[in-house]
mmCIF file of C-alpha atoms and ligand atoms in Angstrom:
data_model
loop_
_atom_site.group_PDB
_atom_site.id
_atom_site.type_symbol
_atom_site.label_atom_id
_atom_site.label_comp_id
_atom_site.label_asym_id
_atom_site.label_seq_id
_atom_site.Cartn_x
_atom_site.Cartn_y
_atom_site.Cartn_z
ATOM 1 C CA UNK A 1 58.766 73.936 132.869
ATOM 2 C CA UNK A 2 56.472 72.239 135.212
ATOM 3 C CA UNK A 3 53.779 73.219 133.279
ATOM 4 C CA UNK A 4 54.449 72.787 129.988
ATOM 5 C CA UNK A 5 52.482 70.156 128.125
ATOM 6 C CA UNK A 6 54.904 67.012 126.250
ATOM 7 C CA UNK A 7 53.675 66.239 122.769
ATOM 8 C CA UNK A 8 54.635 62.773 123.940
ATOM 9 C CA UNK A 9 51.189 62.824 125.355
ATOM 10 C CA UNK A 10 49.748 63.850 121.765
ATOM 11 C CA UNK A 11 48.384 60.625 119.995
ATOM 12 C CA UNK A 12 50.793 59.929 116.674
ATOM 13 C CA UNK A 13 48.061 59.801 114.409
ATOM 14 C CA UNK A 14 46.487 63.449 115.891
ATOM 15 C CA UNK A 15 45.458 66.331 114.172
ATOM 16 C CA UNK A 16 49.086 67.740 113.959
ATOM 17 C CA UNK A 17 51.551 65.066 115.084
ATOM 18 C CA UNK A 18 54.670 63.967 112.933
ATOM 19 C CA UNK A 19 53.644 67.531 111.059
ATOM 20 C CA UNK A 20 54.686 69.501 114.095
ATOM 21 C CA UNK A 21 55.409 73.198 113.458
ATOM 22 C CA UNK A 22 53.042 73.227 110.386
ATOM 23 C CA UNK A 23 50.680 75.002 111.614
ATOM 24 C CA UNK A 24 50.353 78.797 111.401
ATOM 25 C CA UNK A 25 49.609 81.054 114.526
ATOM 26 C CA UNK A 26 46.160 82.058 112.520
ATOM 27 C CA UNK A 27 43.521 78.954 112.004
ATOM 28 C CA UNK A 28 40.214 79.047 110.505
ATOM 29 C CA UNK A 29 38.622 75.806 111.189
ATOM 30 C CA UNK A 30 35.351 74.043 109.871
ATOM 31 C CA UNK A 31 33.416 71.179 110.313
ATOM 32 C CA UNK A 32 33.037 69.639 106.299
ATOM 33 C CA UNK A 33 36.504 68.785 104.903
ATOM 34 C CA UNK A 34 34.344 69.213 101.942
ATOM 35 C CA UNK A 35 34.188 73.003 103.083
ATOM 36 C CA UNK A 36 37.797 73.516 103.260
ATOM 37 C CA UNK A 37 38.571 72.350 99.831
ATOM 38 C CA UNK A 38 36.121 74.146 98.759
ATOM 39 C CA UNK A 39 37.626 77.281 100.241
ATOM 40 C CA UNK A 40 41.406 76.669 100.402
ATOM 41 C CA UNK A 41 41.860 77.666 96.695
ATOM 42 C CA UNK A 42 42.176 81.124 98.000
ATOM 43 C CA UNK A 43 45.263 80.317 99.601
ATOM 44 C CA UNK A 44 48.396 82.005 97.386
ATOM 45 C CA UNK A 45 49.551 79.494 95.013
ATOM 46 C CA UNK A 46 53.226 79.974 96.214
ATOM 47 C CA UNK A 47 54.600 78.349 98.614
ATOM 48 C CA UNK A 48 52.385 75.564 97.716
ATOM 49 C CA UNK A 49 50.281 75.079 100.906
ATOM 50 C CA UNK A 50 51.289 71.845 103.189
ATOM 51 C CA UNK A 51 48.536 69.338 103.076
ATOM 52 C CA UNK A 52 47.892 66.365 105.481
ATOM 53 C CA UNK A 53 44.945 63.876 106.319
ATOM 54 C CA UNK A 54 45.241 62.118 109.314
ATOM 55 C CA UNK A 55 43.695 58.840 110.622
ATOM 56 C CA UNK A 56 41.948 60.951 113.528
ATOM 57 C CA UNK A 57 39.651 62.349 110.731
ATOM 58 C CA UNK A 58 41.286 65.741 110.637
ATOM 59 C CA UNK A 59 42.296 67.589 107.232
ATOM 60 C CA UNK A 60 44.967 70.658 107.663
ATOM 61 C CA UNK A 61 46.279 72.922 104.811
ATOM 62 C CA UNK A 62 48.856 75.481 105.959
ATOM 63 C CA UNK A 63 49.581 77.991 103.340
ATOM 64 C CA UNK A 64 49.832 81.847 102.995
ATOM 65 C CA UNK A 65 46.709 83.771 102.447
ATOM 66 C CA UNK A 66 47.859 87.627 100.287
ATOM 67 C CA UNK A 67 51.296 86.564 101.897
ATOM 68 C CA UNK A 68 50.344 85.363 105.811
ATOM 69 C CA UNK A 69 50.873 81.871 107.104
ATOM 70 C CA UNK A 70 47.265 80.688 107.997
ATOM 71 C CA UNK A 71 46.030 76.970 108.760
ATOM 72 C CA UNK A 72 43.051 76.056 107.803
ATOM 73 C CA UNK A 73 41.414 72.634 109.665
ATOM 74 C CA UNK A 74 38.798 70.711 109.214
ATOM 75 C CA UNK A 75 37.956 68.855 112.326
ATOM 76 C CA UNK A 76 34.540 66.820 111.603
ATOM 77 C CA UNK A 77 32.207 66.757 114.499
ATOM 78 C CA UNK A 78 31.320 67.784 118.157
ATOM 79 C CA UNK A 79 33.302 68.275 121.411
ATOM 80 C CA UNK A 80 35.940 65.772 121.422
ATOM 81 C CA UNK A 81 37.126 66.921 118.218
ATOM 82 C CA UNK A 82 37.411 69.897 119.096
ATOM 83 C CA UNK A 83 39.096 69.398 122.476
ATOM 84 C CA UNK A 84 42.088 67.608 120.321
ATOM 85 C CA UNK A 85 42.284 70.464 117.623
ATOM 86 C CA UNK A 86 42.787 72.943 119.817
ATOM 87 C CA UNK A 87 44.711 71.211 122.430
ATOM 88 C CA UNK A 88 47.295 69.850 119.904
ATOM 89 C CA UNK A 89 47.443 72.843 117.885
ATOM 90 C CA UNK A 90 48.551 75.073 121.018
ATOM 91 C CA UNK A 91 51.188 72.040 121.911
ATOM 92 C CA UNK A 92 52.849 72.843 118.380
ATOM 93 C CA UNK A 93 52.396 76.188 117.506
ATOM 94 C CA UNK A 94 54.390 79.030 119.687
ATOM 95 C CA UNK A 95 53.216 82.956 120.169
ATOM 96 C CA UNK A 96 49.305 83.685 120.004
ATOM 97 C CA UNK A 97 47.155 81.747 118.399
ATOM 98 C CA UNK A 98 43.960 83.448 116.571
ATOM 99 C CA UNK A 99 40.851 80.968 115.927
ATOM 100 C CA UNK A 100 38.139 81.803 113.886
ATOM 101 C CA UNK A 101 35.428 78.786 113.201
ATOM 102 C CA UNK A 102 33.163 79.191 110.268
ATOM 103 C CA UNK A 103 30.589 76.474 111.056
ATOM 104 C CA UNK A 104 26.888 75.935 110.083
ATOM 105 C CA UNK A 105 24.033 76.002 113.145
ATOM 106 C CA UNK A 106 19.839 76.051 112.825
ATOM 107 C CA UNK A 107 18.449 78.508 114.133
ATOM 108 C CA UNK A 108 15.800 79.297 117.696
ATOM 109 C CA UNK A 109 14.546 82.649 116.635
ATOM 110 C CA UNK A 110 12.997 84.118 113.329
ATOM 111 C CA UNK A 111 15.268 86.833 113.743
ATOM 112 C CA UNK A 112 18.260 85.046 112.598
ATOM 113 C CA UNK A 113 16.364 83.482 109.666
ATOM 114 C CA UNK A 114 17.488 80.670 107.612
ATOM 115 C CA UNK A 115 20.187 81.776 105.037
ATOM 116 C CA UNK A 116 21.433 84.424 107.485
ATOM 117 C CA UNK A 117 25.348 84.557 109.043
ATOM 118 C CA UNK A 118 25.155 84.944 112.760
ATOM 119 C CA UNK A 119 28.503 85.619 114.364
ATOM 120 C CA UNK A 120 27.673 85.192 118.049
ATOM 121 C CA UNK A 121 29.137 87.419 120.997
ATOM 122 C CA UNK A 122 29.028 84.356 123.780
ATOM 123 C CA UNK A 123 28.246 80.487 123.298
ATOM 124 C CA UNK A 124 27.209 78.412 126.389
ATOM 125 C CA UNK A 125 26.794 74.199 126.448
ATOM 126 C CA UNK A 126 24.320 71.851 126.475
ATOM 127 C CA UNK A 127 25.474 68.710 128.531
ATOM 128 C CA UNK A 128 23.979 65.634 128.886
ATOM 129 C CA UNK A 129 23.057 64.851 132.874
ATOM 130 C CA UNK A 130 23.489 61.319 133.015
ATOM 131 C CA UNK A 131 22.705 61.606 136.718
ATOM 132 C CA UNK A 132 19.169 62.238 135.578
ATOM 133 C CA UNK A 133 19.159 58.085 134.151
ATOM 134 C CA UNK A 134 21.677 56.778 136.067
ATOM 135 C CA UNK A 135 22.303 56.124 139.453
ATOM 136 C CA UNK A 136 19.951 56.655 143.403
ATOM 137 C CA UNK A 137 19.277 60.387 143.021
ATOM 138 C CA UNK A 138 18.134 60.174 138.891
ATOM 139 C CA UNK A 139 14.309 61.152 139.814
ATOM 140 C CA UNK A 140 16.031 64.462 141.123
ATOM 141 C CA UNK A 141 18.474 64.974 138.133
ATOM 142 C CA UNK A 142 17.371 67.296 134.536
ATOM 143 C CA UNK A 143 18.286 65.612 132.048
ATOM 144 C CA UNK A 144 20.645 68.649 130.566
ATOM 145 C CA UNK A 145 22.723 70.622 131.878
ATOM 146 C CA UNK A 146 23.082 74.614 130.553
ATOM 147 C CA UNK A 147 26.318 76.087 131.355
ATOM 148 C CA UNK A 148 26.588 79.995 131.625
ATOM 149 C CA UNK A 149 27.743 81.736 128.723
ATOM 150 C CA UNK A 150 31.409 81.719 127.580
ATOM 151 C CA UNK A 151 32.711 84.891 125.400
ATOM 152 C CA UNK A 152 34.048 85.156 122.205
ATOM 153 C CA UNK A 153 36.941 87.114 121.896
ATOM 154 C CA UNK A 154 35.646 90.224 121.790
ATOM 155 C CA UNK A 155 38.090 92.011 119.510
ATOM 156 C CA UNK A 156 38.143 89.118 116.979
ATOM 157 C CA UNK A 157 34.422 88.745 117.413
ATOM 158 C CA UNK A 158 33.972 92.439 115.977
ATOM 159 C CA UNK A 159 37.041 92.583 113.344
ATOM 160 C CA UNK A 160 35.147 89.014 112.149
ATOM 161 C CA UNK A 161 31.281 90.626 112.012
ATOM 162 C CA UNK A 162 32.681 94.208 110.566
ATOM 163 C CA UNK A 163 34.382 91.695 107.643
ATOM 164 C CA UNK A 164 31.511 89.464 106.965
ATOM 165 C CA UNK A 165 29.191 93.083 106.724
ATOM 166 C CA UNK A 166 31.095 94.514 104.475
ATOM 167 C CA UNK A 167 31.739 91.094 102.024
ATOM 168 C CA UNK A 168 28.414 88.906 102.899
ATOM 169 C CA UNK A 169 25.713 91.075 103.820
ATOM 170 C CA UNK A 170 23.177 91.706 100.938
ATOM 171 C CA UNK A 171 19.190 92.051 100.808
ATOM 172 C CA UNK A 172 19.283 88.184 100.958
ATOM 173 C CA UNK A 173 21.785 87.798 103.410
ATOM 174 C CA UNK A 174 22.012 89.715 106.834
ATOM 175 C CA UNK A 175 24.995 89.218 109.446
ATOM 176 C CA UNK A 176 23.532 89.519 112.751
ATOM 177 C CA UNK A 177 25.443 89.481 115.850
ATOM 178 C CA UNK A 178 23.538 87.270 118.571
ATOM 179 C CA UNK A 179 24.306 87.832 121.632
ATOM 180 C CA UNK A 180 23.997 84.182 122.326
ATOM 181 C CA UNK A 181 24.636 80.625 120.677
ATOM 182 C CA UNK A 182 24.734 77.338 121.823
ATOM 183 C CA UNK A 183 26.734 74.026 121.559
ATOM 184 C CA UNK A 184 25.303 70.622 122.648
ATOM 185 C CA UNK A 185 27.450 67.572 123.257
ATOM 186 C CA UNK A 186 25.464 65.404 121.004
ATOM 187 C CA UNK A 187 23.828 65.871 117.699
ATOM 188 C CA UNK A 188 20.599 63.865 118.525
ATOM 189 C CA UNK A 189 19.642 64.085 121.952
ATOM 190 C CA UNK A 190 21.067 67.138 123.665
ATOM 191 C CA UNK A 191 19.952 69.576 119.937
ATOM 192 C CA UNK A 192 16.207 68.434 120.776
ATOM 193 C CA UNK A 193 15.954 66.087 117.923
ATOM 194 C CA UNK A 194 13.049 63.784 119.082
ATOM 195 C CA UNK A 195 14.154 59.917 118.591
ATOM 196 C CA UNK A 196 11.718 57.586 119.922
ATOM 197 C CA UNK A 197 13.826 54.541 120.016
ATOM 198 C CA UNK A 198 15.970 56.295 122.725
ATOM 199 C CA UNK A 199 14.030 57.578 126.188
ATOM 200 C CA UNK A 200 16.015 60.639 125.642
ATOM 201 C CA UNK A 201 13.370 63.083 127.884
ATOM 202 C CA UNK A 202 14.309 66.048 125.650
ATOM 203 C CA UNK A 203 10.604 66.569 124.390
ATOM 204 C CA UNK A 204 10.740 69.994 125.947
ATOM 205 C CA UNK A 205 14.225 71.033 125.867
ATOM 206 C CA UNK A 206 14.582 73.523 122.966
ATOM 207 C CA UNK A 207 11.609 75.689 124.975
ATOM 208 C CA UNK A 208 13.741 75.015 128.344
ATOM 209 C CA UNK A 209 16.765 76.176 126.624
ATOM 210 C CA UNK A 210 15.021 79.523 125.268
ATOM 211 C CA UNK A 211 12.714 80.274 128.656
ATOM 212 C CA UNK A 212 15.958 80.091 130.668
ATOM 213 C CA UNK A 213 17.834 81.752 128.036
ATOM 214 C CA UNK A 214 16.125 84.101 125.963
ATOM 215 C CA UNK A 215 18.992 85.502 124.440
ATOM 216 C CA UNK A 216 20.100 82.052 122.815
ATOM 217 C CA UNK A 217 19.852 82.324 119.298
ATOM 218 C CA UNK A 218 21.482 79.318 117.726
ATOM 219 C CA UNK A 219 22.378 76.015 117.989
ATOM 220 C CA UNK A 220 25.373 73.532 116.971
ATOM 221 C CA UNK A 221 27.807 71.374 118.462
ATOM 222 C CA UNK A 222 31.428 72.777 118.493
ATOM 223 C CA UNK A 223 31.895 76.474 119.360
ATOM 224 C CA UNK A 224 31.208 76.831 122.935
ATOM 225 C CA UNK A 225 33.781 74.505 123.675
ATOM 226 C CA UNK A 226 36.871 76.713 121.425
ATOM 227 C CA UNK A 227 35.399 79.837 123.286
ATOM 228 C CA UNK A 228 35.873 77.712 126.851
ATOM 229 C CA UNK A 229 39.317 76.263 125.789
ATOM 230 C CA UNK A 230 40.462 79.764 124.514
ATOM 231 C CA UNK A 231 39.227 81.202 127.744
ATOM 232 C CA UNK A 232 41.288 79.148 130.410
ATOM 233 C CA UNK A 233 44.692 78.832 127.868
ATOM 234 C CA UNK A 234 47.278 80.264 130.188
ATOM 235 C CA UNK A 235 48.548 83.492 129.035
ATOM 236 C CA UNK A 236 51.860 83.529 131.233
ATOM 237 C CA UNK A 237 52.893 80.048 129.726
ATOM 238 C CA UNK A 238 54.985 80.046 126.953
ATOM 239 C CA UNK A 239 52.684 79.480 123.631
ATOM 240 C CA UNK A 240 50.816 82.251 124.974
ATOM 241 C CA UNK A 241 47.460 82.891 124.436
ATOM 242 C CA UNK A 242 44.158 82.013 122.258
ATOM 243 C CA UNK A 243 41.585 84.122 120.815
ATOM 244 C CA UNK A 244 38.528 83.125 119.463
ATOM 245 C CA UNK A 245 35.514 83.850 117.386
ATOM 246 C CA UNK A 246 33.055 82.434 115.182
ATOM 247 C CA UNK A 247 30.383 82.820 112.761
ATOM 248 C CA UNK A 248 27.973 80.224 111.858
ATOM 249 C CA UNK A 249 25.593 80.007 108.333
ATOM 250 C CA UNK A 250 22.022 79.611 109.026
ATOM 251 C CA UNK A 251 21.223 75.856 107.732
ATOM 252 C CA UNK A 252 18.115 74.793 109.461
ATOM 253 C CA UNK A 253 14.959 76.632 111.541
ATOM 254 C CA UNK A 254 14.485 74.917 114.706
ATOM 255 C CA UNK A 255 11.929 76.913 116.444
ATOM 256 C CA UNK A 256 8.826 79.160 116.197
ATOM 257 C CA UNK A 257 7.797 80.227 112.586
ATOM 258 C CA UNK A 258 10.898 78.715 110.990
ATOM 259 C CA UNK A 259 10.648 75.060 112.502
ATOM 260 C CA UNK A 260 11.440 72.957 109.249
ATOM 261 C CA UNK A 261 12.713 75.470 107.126
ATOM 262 C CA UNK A 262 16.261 74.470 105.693
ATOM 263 C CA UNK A 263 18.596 76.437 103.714
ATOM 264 C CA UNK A 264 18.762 76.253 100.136
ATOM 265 C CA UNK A 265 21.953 74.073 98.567
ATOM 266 C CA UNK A 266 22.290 76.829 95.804
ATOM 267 C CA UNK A 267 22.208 79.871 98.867
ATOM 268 C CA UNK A 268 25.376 77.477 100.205
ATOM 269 C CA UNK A 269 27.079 77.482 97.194
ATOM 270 C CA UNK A 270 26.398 81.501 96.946
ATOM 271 C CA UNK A 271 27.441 81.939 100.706
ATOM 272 C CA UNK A 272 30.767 79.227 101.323
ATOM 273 C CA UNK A 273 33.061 81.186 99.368
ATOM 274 C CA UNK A 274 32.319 84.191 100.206
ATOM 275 C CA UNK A 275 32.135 83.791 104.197
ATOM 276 C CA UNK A 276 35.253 82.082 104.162
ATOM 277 C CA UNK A 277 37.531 84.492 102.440
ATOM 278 C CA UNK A 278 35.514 87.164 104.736
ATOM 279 C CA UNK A 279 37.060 84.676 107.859
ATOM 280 C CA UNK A 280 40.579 84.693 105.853
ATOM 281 C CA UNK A 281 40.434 88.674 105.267
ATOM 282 C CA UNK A 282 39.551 89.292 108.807
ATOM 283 C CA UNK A 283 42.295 86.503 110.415
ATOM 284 C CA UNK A 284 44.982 87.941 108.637
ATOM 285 C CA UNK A 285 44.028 91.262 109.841
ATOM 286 C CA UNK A 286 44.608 90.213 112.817
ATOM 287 C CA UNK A 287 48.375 91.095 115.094
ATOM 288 C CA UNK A 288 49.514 88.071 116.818
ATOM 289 C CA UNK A 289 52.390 88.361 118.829
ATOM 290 C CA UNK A 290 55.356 85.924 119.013
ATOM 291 C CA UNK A 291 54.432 84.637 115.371
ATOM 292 C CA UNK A 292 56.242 82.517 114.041
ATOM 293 C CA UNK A 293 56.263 81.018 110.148
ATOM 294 C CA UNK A 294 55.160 77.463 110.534
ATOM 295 C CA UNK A 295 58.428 75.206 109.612
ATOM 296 C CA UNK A 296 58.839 72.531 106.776
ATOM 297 C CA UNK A 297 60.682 72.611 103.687
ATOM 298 C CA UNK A 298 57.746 74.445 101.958
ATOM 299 C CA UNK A 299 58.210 77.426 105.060
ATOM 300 C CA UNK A 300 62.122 76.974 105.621
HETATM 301 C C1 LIG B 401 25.986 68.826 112.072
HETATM 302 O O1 LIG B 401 24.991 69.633 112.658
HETATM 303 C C2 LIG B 401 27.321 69.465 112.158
HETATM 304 O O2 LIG B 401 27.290 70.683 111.415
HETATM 305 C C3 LIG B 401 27.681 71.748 112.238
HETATM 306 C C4 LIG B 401 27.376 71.262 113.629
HETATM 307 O O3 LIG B 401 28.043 71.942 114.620
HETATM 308 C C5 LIG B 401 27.702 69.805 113.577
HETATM 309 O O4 LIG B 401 29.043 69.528 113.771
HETATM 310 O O5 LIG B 401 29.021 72.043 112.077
HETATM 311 P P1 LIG B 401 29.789 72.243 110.682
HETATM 312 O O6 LIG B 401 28.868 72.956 109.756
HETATM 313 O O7 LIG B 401 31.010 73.009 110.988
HETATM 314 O O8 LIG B 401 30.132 70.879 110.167
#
């Protein structure tokens, strides 16, 4: 089929190469390998889940969760890992694919206070211009670029925040649903962090960001991109299509009263385990058509 994408393009050492097939139609995926070995020892002991590190910097564990095939990936950071995760997943994996990310983000607004889950309905970018240093017309050129907002999948989206209420939410904890987030291309620069050995011109950015865009809640590097990739996968072709959420914990204040605050390594410990078996309940709640058990002589 014209077309259909060859996994001969697919680097060898990628996320999923030479492992083909072992990946489920259901994927949570996180930043912190550290996070996904914290959290993969709710995975049912039998079959014993399929493991694999590659050289790309990508950890996957496919294994059933109360009896359904999920993958769980850990994929580092920012755009261009996420651009191979979910590009090389879809090239293996046949039927729908259901993503949820369970990522960490500071926070623009005191209503999504440190400590706090926010599970956001739409996530937009934050590009670096690099017309605005580069080039005849740079004088004329912002330095970022603010895409317009890019939705979650909307029924994942709520079967994710009903989950996380009903597990997470305590006094201590509140799940909020912003209707907002956003994902810069670099940790530094396009996030507002202020580095004064690089002219980066993003001294005002966070309050740019928030004036043009009061709605924007949050702030990380990876999301907007899944909810973009998920949103032009082609339905008609034959892996079918991607849905998408995510929820991120509150790490760091950013903004306004909470500028400084960050979250507590104890509140983490508390939290991890029990947002991501809220991400596994909901996931697995989830119909996907097509599915297919991944293969392997664990899955065979
Ligand atoms: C550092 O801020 C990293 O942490 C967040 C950000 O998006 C960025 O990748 O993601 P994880 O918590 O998923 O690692």
């Amino acid at each position: 089929m014209k077309d259909k994408i060859s996994n001969a393009n697919f680097p060898k050492d990628g996320c999923t190469t030479s492992q083909s097939k072992r990946v489920a139609n259901r994927v949570i995926t996180v930043g912190d390998p550290a996070r996904l070995h914290r959290f993969k020892r709710f995975l049912d002991a039998e079959p014993k889940p399929f493991e694999l590190s590659s050289a790309r910097g990508y950890t996957t564990v496919t294994g059933r969760y109360r009896g359904v095939p999920v993958t769980l990936i850990a994929i580092g950071m920012g755009v261009a890992m996420v651009d191979f995760f979910v590009r090389e997943v879809r090239a293996v994996v046949e039927g729908d694919l259901a993503i949820i990310r369970f990522g960490s983000c500071g926070s623009l607004t005191s209503s999504l206070p440190v400590g706090s889950i926010g599970v956001p309905e739409q996530a937009m970018t934050i590009s670096t211009n690099y017309a605005h240093w580069h080039g005849d017309a740079a004088a004329q050129e912002p330095p970022y670029l603010f895409s317009p907002a890019i939705p979650a999948d909307p029924g994942l989206h709520d079967s994710l925040l009903s989950t996380l209420e009903n597990a997470v939410a305590s006094p201590s904890c509140k799940v909020h649903a912003p209707k907002l987030h956003a994902s810069a291309d670099c940790f530094y620069s396009s996030q507002g962090r202020i580095d004064r050995n690089f002219a980066d011109d993003n001294d005002t950015l966070i309050d740019d960001l928030v004036a043009k865009n009061p709605d924007c809640s949050s702030l990380e590097m990876e999301t907007a991109h899944l909810f973009h990739l998920a949103s032009i996968s082609r339905p008609s072709a034959t892996p079918s299509r991607i849905r998408a959420a995510a929820c991120h914990m509150v790490f760091a204040g950013r903004r306004g009263d909470g500028t400084g605050d960050f979250i507590d390594p104890d509140v983490v410990a508390d939290l991890e385990p029990k947002v991501g078996r809220a991400c596994l309940d909901a996931i697995i709640g989830w119909n996907v058509e097509r599915e297919h058990p991944p293969a392997g002589t664990v899955w065979a």
